[in-house]
Coordinates of C-alpha atoms in Angstrom, one line a residue:
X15 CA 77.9 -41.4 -3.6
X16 CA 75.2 -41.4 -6.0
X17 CA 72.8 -44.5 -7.0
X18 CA 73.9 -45.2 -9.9
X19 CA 77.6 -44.5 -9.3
X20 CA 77.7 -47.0 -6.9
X21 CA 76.0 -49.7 -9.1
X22 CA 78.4 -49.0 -12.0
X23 CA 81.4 -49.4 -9.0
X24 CA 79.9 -52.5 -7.8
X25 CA 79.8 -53.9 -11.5
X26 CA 75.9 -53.9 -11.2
X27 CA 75.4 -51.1 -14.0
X28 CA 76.5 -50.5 -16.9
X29 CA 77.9 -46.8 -17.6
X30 CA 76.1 -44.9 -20.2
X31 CA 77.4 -44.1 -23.5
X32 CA 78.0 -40.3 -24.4
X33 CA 77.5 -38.5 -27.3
X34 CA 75.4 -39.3 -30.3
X35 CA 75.7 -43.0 -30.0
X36 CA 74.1 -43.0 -26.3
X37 CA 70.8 -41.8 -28.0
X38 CA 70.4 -45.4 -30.2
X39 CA 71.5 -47.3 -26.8
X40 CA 69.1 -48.6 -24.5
X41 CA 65.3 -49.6 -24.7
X42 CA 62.2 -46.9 -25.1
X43 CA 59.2 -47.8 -23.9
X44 CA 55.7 -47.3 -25.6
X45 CA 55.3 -44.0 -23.6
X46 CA 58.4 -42.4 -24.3
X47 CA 58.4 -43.6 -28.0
X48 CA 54.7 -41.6 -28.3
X49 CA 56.2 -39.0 -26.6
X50 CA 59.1 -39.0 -29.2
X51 CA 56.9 -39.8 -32.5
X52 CA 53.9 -37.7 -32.6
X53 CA 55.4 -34.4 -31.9
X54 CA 58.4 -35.1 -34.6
X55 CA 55.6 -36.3 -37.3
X56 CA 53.6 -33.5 -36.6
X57 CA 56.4 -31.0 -36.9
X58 CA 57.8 -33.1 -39.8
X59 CA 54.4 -32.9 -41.8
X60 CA 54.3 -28.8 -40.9
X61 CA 57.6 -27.9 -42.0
X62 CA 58.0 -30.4 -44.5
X63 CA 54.2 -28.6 -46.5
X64 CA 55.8 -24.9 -45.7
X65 CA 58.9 -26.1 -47.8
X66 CA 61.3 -26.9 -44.9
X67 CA 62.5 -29.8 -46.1
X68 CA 66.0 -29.9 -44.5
X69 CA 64.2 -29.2 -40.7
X70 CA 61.7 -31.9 -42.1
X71 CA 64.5 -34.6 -42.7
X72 CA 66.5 -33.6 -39.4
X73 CA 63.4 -34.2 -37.2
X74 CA 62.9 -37.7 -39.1
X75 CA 66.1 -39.0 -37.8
X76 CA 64.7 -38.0 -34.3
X77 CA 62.2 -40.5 -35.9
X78 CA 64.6 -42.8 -36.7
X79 CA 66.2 -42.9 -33.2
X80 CA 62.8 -43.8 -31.7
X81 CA 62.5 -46.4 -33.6
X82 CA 65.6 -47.7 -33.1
X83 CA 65.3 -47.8 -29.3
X84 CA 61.5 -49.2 -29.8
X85 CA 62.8 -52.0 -31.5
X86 CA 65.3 -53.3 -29.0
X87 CA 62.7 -52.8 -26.2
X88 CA 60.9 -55.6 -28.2
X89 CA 63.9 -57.6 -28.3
X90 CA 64.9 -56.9 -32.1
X91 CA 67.9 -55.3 -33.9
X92 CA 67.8 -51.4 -34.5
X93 CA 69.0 -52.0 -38.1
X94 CA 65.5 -52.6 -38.8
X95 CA 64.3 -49.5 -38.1
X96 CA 66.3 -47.7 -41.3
X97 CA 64.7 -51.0 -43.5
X98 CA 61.1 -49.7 -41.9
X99 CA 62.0 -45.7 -43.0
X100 CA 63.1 -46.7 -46.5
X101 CA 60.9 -49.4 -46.9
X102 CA 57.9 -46.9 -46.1
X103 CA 59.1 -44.2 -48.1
X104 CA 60.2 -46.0 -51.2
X105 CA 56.0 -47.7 -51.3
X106 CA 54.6 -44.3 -50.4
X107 CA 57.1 -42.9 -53.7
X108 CA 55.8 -45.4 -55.9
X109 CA 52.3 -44.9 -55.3
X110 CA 52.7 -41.5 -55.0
X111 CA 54.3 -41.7 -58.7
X112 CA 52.0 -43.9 -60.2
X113 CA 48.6 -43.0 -58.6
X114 CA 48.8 -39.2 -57.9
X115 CA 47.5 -37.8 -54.7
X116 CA 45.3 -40.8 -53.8
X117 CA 48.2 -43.2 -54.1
X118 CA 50.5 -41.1 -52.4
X119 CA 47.7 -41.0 -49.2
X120 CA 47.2 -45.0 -50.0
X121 CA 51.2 -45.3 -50.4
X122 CA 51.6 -43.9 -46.3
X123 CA 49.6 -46.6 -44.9
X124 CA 52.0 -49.5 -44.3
X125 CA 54.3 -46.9 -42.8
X126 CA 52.0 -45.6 -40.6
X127 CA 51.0 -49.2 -40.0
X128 CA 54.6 -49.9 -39.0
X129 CA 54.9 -46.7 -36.6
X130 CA 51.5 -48.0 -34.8
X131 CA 52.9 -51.4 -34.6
X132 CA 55.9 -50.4 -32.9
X133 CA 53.8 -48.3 -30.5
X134 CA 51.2 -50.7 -29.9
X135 CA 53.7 -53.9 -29.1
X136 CA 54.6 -54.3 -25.4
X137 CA 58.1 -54.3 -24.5
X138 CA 59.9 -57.7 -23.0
X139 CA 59.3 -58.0 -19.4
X140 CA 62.8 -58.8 -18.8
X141 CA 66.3 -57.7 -19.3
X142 CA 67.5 -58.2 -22.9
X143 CA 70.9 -58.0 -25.2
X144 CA 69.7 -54.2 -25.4
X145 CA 69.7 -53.3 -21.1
X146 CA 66.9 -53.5 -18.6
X147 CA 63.1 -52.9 -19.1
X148 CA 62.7 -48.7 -19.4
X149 CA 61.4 -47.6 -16.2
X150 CA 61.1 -51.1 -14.2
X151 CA 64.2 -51.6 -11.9
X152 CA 66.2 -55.2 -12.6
X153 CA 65.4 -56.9 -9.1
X154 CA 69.3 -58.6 -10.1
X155 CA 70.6 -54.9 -10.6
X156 CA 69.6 -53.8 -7.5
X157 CA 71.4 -53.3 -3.8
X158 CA 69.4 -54.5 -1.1

């Protein structure tokens, strides 16, 4: 019997979720997060300035979804993560309406500020509402 089949018989796991809503369960860790954002925003940005704009906005909600598991690694809800997308888009608009190119570039900051943030932040050390630490075993999850 495998590892983790035995933790989930012995009540010390929890099983994992299938399907889409698996991906917004759990905590990602700064590493996989980067791993996650910077390839998405750079494919985002490529597609989205060659007209792809529908492979643009599918490869934001990739986005999204880190930022989702990001924020419960630090302990917080993963609603805020749409609040920090439409937030960021809806400043970046505005300034891109009222202030041309320069306030469109100026408009990105606080969303980019955001995206560093939540790469930047260490994770809690310990297990929260959201599962264990990514990548540390839970000493109480563990069979000795």
């Amino acid at each position: 019997m495998s590892d983790r089949l035995r933790d989930i018989a012995g009540g010390g796991a929890e099983p994992r979720k299938k399907g889409v809503g698996g991906w917004f369960d759990g905590r990602a860790g700064r590493r996989e997060y980067w791993f996650w954002v910077i390839p998405a925003f750079l494919a985002s940005g490529i597609l989205g300035a060659m007209g792809m704009m529908v492979v643009s906005i599918l490869l934001s909600i990739l986005i999204l979804v880190a930022f989702i598991r990001r924020l419960h690694d630090l302990g917080h809800s993963g609603w805020w993560a749409p609040v920090i997308n439409f937030g960021g888009n809806i400043i970046a608009g505005l300034a891109a309406a009222f202030g041309g190119e320069i306030g469109a570039l100026l408009g990105v900051l606080p969303f980019l500020g955001a995206v560093i943030t939540l790469g930047v932040l260490p994770g809690e050390n310990d297990r929260n509402e959201y599962g264990p630490p990514p990548g540390r075993p839970n000493p109480a999850e563990t069979f000795s």
